[in-house]
């Protein structure tokens, strides 16, 4: 076997790479390779051609030729085997990866991953913005859809809240009325200062029309609050009562918040009740008075009166009056004169206002069927009951055809409405996807009651020493603050 030259050429015979194994002139090699394409027949199955004293053994390689030039006496089978070996080596060399190529591929792959993460981050950001817009639209009472009722949350004022001054004389009352700065109302987001004559006249007319006119006709020059329901989103600060209260010379507010935690089986796990009694007097001539309390079932709650209240009268006669009866309560200020707090054991409470039982079952992989049942266990009817059920994976499909509900970006708000003996029980069923059933908890419950859970009320108000019964206004607010099913 004699191999004269091995070369890689184009289809036209131009050499790209050639190596000679015998002494040959360059011109001779170029001439032989230039004549090779004329001899090669693309339609033929043969890979050898002969010319004069040489033989061309070749193999197509994409758009090139791998060519061996041998003498005519060479063993053609060995030449073909050698040709295949050359072709395999060339492919191996072309397929070899360099260190720089691997680095470039890693850099390109990292850039693709970074771009993918950036797309996911932006998509998540857009989803969060969409949820925030949905919440804002619900909170702002957007047009075109049902509005979920909002409910108050009650926070008792701290111990350092407005307290009774040491002396109650006309000079102090006048000074407080003229120069004290009005505190901002937490519920309305506005300030009530000294009223103008036109405002007083407008309030008198509105007082004659009743509370309905208050929700429809806001005060001139005062921005309208987002929620205009009778039950405010949060209790107003003690120093800023609602406008219709100011038409009462004496106004009493009984405020209470209920916090409870239920298991999914409907068992009560914890219950806490906080409340207080607030007094506001707008007529300085009526400050020397006493309040007669009507105390029913306190359920073990400890009632605590203000330090300046006569403790003996309070404990023995359920009466609230100052220890020094020659002085009077401060005028034009809402003051906390009594408060209570109850942290009850679960086994001691047999009649919470309302209880919920949740039934969950996995009907397929990561798909759950959930049924929420409620039962009125207390003796008092409830108003504006709403259950907020969270979700995160996919929007639930509600199967309760007669239920009133609203689906937002991250929760299903089931509006039950008023609950009394006529509809003491009910249920709500839906299906949803989730990684686990824990995605739908805790469920939050909101409602309002017309009377406090701790049975405390004011039965009468009278002037000390005269026995004259006085008319007074009263506002009772008992709401669910953190009522959850976990």
mmCIF file with all atom_site columns, C-alpha atoms in Angstrom, residues 234-358:
data_model
loop_
_atom_site.group_PDB
_atom_site.id
_atom_site.type_symbol
_atom_site.label_atom_id
_atom_site.label_alt_id
_atom_site.label_comp_id
_atom_site.label_asym_id
_atom_site.label_entity_id
_atom_site.label_seq_id
_atom_site.pdbx_PDB_ins_code
_atom_site.Cartn_x
_atom_site.Cartn_y
_atom_site.Cartn_z
_atom_site.occupancy
_atom_site.B_iso_or_equiv
_atom_site.pdbx_formal_charge
_atom_site.auth_seq_id
_atom_site.auth_comp_id
_atom_site.auth_asym_id
_atom_site.auth_atom_id
_atom_site.pdbx_PDB_model_num
ATOM 1   C CA . UNK A 1 234 ? -63.863 51.405 63.086 1.00 0.00 ? 234 UNK A CA 1
ATOM 2   C CA . UNK A 1 235 ? -65.015 52.967 66.307 1.00 0.00 ? 235 UNK A CA 1
ATOM 3   C CA . UNK A 1 236 ? -64.456 56.720 66.492 1.00 0.00 ? 236 UNK A CA 1
ATOM 4   C CA . UNK A 1 237 ? -62.004 58.177 68.952 1.00 0.00 ? 237 UNK A CA 1
ATOM 5   C CA . UNK A 1 238 ? -63.525 59.164 72.295 1.00 0.00 ? 238 UNK A CA 1
ATOM 6   C CA . UNK A 1 239 ? -63.077 62.882 71.665 1.00 0.00 ? 239 UNK A CA 1
ATOM 7   C CA . UNK A 1 240 ? -64.779 62.865 68.257 1.00 0.00 ? 240 UNK A CA 1
ATOM 8   C CA . UNK A 1 241 ? -68.298 61.312 68.328 1.00 0.00 ? 241 UNK A CA 1
ATOM 9   C CA . UNK A 1 242 ? -70.461 61.151 65.246 1.00 0.00 ? 242 UNK A CA 1
ATOM 10  C CA . UNK A 1 243 ? -72.387 64.310 64.421 1.00 0.00 ? 243 UNK A CA 1
ATOM 11  C CA . UNK A 1 244 ? -75.859 63.116 65.432 1.00 0.00 ? 244 UNK A CA 1
ATOM 12  C CA . UNK A 1 245 ? -74.546 62.320 68.919 1.00 0.00 ? 245 UNK A CA 1
ATOM 13  C CA . UNK A 1 246 ? -73.861 66.004 69.478 1.00 0.00 ? 246 UNK A CA 1
ATOM 14  C CA . UNK A 1 247 ? -77.577 66.747 69.344 1.00 0.00 ? 247 UNK A CA 1
ATOM 15  C CA . UNK A 1 248 ? -77.943 64.729 72.586 1.00 0.00 ? 248 UNK A CA 1
ATOM 16  C CA . UNK A 1 249 ? -77.069 66.591 75.761 1.00 0.00 ? 249 UNK A CA 1
ATOM 17  C CA . UNK A 1 250 ? -76.041 63.248 77.257 1.00 0.00 ? 250 UNK A CA 1
ATOM 18  C CA . UNK A 1 251 ? -74.829 60.398 75.112 1.00 0.00 ? 251 UNK A CA 1
ATOM 19  C CA . UNK A 1 252 ? -73.653 56.951 76.194 1.00 0.00 ? 252 UNK A CA 1
ATOM 20  C CA . UNK A 1 253 ? -71.668 54.517 74.061 1.00 0.00 ? 253 UNK A CA 1
ATOM 21  C CA . UNK A 1 254 ? -71.381 50.818 74.891 1.00 0.00 ? 254 UNK A CA 1
ATOM 22  C CA . UNK A 1 255 ? -68.579 49.375 72.741 1.00 0.00 ? 255 UNK A CA 1
ATOM 23  C CA . UNK A 1 256 ? -67.443 45.757 72.681 1.00 0.00 ? 256 UNK A CA 1
ATOM 24  C CA . UNK A 1 257 ? -65.179 43.576 70.539 1.00 0.00 ? 257 UNK A CA 1
ATOM 25  C CA . UNK A 1 258 ? -65.216 39.775 70.376 1.00 0.00 ? 258 UNK A CA 1
ATOM 26  C CA . UNK A 1 259 ? -62.177 37.677 69.485 1.00 0.00 ? 259 UNK A CA 1
ATOM 27  C CA . UNK A 1 260 ? -62.573 33.922 69.014 1.00 0.00 ? 260 UNK A CA 1
ATOM 28  C CA . UNK A 1 261 ? -60.784 30.973 67.441 1.00 0.00 ? 261 UNK A CA 1
ATOM 29  C CA . UNK A 1 262 ? -62.558 27.810 66.269 1.00 0.00 ? 262 UNK A CA 1
ATOM 30  C CA . UNK A 1 263 ? -61.188 24.521 65.008 1.00 0.00 ? 263 UNK A CA 1
ATOM 31  C CA . UNK A 1 264 ? -62.338 23.142 61.670 1.00 0.00 ? 264 UNK A CA 1
ATOM 32  C CA . UNK A 1 265 ? -64.531 20.680 63.572 1.00 0.00 ? 265 UNK A CA 1
ATOM 33  C CA . UNK A 1 266 ? -66.448 23.583 65.145 1.00 0.00 ? 266 UNK A CA 1
ATOM 34  C CA . UNK A 1 267 ? -64.880 23.387 68.603 1.00 0.00 ? 267 UNK A CA 1
ATOM 35  C CA . UNK A 1 268 ? -64.185 26.672 70.373 1.00 0.00 ? 268 UNK A CA 1
ATOM 36  C CA . UNK A 1 269 ? -60.480 26.993 71.220 1.00 0.00 ? 269 UNK A CA 1
ATOM 37  C CA . UNK A 1 270 ? -60.254 30.542 72.622 1.00 0.00 ? 270 UNK A CA 1
ATOM 38  C CA . UNK A 1 271 ? -62.546 33.485 73.371 1.00 0.00 ? 271 UNK A CA 1
ATOM 39  C CA . UNK A 1 272 ? -61.748 37.023 74.497 1.00 0.00 ? 272 UNK A CA 1
ATOM 40  C CA . UNK A 1 273 ? -64.188 39.904 74.973 1.00 0.00 ? 273 UNK A CA 1
ATOM 41  C CA . UNK A 1 274 ? -63.195 43.534 75.594 1.00 0.00 ? 274 UNK A CA 1
ATOM 42  C CA . UNK A 1 275 ? -65.527 46.456 76.079 1.00 0.00 ? 275 UNK A CA 1
ATOM 43  C CA . UNK A 1 276 ? -66.066 49.807 77.704 1.00 0.00 ? 276 UNK A CA 1
ATOM 44  C CA . UNK A 1 277 ? -68.722 52.373 78.602 1.00 0.00 ? 277 UNK A CA 1
ATOM 45  C CA . UNK A 1 278 ? -68.180 55.964 77.448 1.00 0.00 ? 278 UNK A CA 1
ATOM 46  C CA . UNK A 1 279 ? -70.022 59.110 78.497 1.00 0.00 ? 279 UNK A CA 1
ATOM 47  C CA . UNK A 1 280 ? -70.256 62.430 76.662 1.00 0.00 ? 280 UNK A CA 1
ATOM 48  C CA . UNK A 1 281 ? -72.036 65.506 78.074 1.00 0.00 ? 281 UNK A CA 1
ATOM 49  C CA . UNK A 1 282 ? -72.524 68.548 75.858 1.00 0.00 ? 282 UNK A CA 1
ATOM 50  C CA . UNK A 1 283 ? -74.551 70.628 78.355 1.00 0.00 ? 283 UNK A CA 1
ATOM 51  C CA . UNK A 1 284 ? -72.296 71.892 81.199 1.00 0.00 ? 284 UNK A CA 1
ATOM 52  C CA . UNK A 1 285 ? -75.334 72.276 83.467 1.00 0.00 ? 285 UNK A CA 1
ATOM 53  C CA . UNK A 1 286 ? -75.907 68.509 83.454 1.00 0.00 ? 286 UNK A CA 1
ATOM 54  C CA . UNK A 1 287 ? -72.463 67.314 84.540 1.00 0.00 ? 287 UNK A CA 1
ATOM 55  C CA . UNK A 1 288 ? -73.440 66.426 88.134 1.00 0.00 ? 288 UNK A CA 1
ATOM 56  C CA . UNK A 1 289 ? -75.281 63.211 87.379 1.00 0.00 ? 289 UNK A CA 1
ATOM 57  C CA . UNK A 1 290 ? -75.290 59.516 88.037 1.00 0.00 ? 290 UNK A CA 1
ATOM 58  C CA . UNK A 1 291 ? -75.847 56.519 85.786 1.00 0.00 ? 291 UNK A CA 1
ATOM 59  C CA . UNK A 1 292 ? -77.937 53.527 86.825 1.00 0.00 ? 292 UNK A CA 1
ATOM 60  C CA . UNK A 1 293 ? -76.527 50.318 85.382 1.00 0.00 ? 293 UNK A CA 1
ATOM 61  C CA . UNK A 1 294 ? -78.496 47.260 84.389 1.00 0.00 ? 294 UNK A CA 1
ATOM 62  C CA . UNK A 1 295 ? -76.092 44.361 84.848 1.00 0.00 ? 295 UNK A CA 1
ATOM 63  C CA . UNK A 1 296 ? -77.221 40.946 83.664 1.00 0.00 ? 296 UNK A CA 1
ATOM 64  C CA . UNK A 1 297 ? -75.113 37.878 82.906 1.00 0.00 ? 297 UNK A CA 1
ATOM 65  C CA . UNK A 1 298 ? -71.513 39.118 82.824 1.00 0.00 ? 298 UNK A CA 1
ATOM 66  C CA . UNK A 1 299 ? -70.278 35.560 82.093 1.00 0.00 ? 299 UNK A CA 1
ATOM 67  C CA . UNK A 1 300 ? -67.493 36.030 84.627 1.00 0.00 ? 300 UNK A CA 1
ATOM 68  C CA . UNK A 1 301 ? -66.159 39.300 83.229 1.00 0.00 ? 301 UNK A CA 1
ATOM 69  C CA . UNK A 1 302 ? -64.713 41.719 85.764 1.00 0.00 ? 302 UNK A CA 1
ATOM 70  C CA . UNK A 1 303 ? -66.293 45.191 85.557 1.00 0.00 ? 303 UNK A CA 1
ATOM 71  C CA . UNK A 1 304 ? -63.881 48.004 86.429 1.00 0.00 ? 304 UNK A CA 1
ATOM 72  C CA . UNK A 1 305 ? -64.949 51.605 87.031 1.00 0.00 ? 305 UNK A CA 1
ATOM 73  C CA . UNK A 1 306 ? -62.836 54.737 86.612 1.00 0.00 ? 306 UNK A CA 1
ATOM 74  C CA . UNK A 1 307 ? -60.688 55.590 89.683 1.00 0.00 ? 307 UNK A CA 1
ATOM 75  C CA . UNK A 1 308 ? -62.712 58.779 90.326 1.00 0.00 ? 308 UNK A CA 1
ATOM 76  C CA . UNK A 1 309 ? -65.994 56.844 90.428 1.00 0.00 ? 309 UNK A CA 1
ATOM 77  C CA . UNK A 1 310 ? -67.500 56.010 93.818 1.00 0.00 ? 310 UNK A CA 1
ATOM 78  C CA . UNK A 1 311 ? -66.543 52.342 94.260 1.00 0.00 ? 311 UNK A CA 1
ATOM 79  C CA . UNK A 1 312 ? -69.104 51.639 96.991 1.00 0.00 ? 312 UNK A CA 1
ATOM 80  C CA . UNK A 1 313 ? -72.026 52.893 94.889 1.00 0.00 ? 313 UNK A CA 1
ATOM 81  C CA . UNK A 1 314 ? -70.667 51.016 91.907 1.00 0.00 ? 314 UNK A CA 1
ATOM 82  C CA . UNK A 1 315 ? -70.377 47.642 93.645 1.00 0.00 ? 315 UNK A CA 1
ATOM 83  C CA . UNK A 1 316 ? -73.447 47.806 95.885 1.00 0.00 ? 316 UNK A CA 1
ATOM 84  C CA . UNK A 1 317 ? -75.986 49.698 93.775 1.00 0.00 ? 317 UNK A CA 1
ATOM 85  C CA . UNK A 1 318 ? -74.648 49.365 90.211 1.00 0.00 ? 318 UNK A CA 1
ATOM 86  C CA . UNK A 1 319 ? -74.450 53.154 90.054 1.00 0.00 ? 319 UNK A CA 1
ATOM 87  C CA . UNK A 1 320 ? -71.771 55.284 88.443 1.00 0.00 ? 320 UNK A CA 1
ATOM 88  C CA . UNK A 1 321 ? -71.196 58.673 90.043 1.00 0.00 ? 321 UNK A CA 1
ATOM 89  C CA . UNK A 1 322 ? -68.169 60.676 91.115 1.00 0.00 ? 322 UNK A CA 1
ATOM 90  C CA . UNK A 1 323 ? -66.745 60.172 94.580 1.00 0.00 ? 323 UNK A CA 1
ATOM 91  C CA . UNK A 1 324 ? -66.899 63.945 95.092 1.00 0.00 ? 324 UNK A CA 1
ATOM 92  C CA . UNK A 1 325 ? -70.513 64.701 94.197 1.00 0.00 ? 325 UNK A CA 1
ATOM 93  C CA . UNK A 1 326 ? -69.890 68.442 94.426 1.00 0.00 ? 326 UNK A CA 1
ATOM 94  C CA . UNK A 1 327 ? -68.021 68.202 91.162 1.00 0.00 ? 327 UNK A CA 1
ATOM 95  C CA . UNK A 1 328 ? -69.252 67.092 87.790 1.00 0.00 ? 328 UNK A CA 1
ATOM 96  C CA . UNK A 1 329 ? -68.098 65.068 84.851 1.00 0.00 ? 329 UNK A CA 1
ATOM 97  C CA . UNK A 1 330 ? -66.137 67.063 82.246 1.00 0.00 ? 330 UNK A CA 1
ATOM 98  C CA . UNK A 1 331 ? -68.267 68.468 79.442 1.00 0.00 ? 331 UNK A CA 1
ATOM 99  C CA . UNK A 1 332 ? -67.682 68.182 75.689 1.00 0.00 ? 332 UNK A CA 1
ATOM 100 C CA . UNK A 1 333 ? -65.355 65.199 76.094 1.00 0.00 ? 333 UNK A CA 1
ATOM 101 C CA . UNK A 1 334 ? -66.014 61.508 75.666 1.00 0.00 ? 334 UNK A CA 1
ATOM 102 C CA . UNK A 1 335 ? -64.639 59.812 78.753 1.00 0.00 ? 335 UNK A CA 1
ATOM 103 C CA . UNK A 1 336 ? -64.290 56.151 79.588 1.00 0.00 ? 336 UNK A CA 1
ATOM 104 C CA . UNK A 1 337 ? -66.060 55.552 82.883 1.00 0.00 ? 337 UNK A CA 1
ATOM 105 C CA . UNK A 1 338 ? -66.133 51.741 82.907 1.00 0.00 ? 338 UNK A CA 1
ATOM 106 C CA . UNK A 1 339 ? -64.515 48.863 81.050 1.00 0.00 ? 339 UNK A CA 1
ATOM 107 C CA . UNK A 1 340 ? -64.417 45.076 81.123 1.00 0.00 ? 340 UNK A CA 1
ATOM 108 C CA . UNK A 1 341 ? -62.358 42.207 79.763 1.00 0.00 ? 341 UNK A CA 1
ATOM 109 C CA . UNK A 1 342 ? -63.062 38.502 79.681 1.00 0.00 ? 342 UNK A CA 1
ATOM 110 C CA . UNK A 1 343 ? -60.671 35.718 78.679 1.00 0.00 ? 343 UNK A CA 1
ATOM 111 C CA . UNK A 1 344 ? -62.843 32.634 78.925 1.00 0.00 ? 344 UNK A CA 1
ATOM 112 C CA . UNK A 1 345 ? -61.878 28.994 78.881 1.00 0.00 ? 345 UNK A CA 1
ATOM 113 C CA . UNK A 1 346 ? -63.288 27.100 75.938 1.00 0.00 ? 346 UNK A CA 1
ATOM 114 C CA . UNK A 1 347 ? -65.062 24.557 78.140 1.00 0.00 ? 347 UNK A CA 1
ATOM 115 C CA . UNK A 1 348 ? -66.810 27.345 80.073 1.00 0.00 ? 348 UNK A CA 1
ATOM 116 C CA . UNK A 1 349 ? -68.468 28.864 76.984 1.00 0.00 ? 349 UNK A CA 1
ATOM 117 C CA . UNK A 1 350 ? -71.486 27.015 75.660 1.00 0.00 ? 350 UNK A CA 1
ATOM 118 C CA . UNK A 1 351 ? -73.067 29.779 73.597 1.00 0.00 ? 351 UNK A CA 1
ATOM 119 C CA . UNK A 1 352 ? -70.610 31.727 71.447 1.00 0.00 ? 352 UNK A CA 1
ATOM 120 C CA . UNK A 1 353 ? -72.384 34.147 69.086 1.00 0.00 ? 353 UNK A CA 1
ATOM 121 C CA . UNK A 1 354 ? -71.958 31.836 66.078 1.00 0.00 ? 354 UNK A CA 1
ATOM 122 C CA . UNK A 1 355 ? -69.862 28.782 65.275 1.00 0.00 ? 355 UNK A CA 1
ATOM 123 C CA . UNK A 1 356 ? -68.552 27.313 62.020 1.00 0.00 ? 356 UNK A CA 1
ATOM 124 C CA . UNK A 1 357 ? -67.696 23.789 60.909 1.00 0.00 ? 357 UNK A CA 1
ATOM 125 C CA . UNK A 1 358 ? -65.558 23.125 57.815 1.00 0.00 ? 358 UNK A CA 1
#
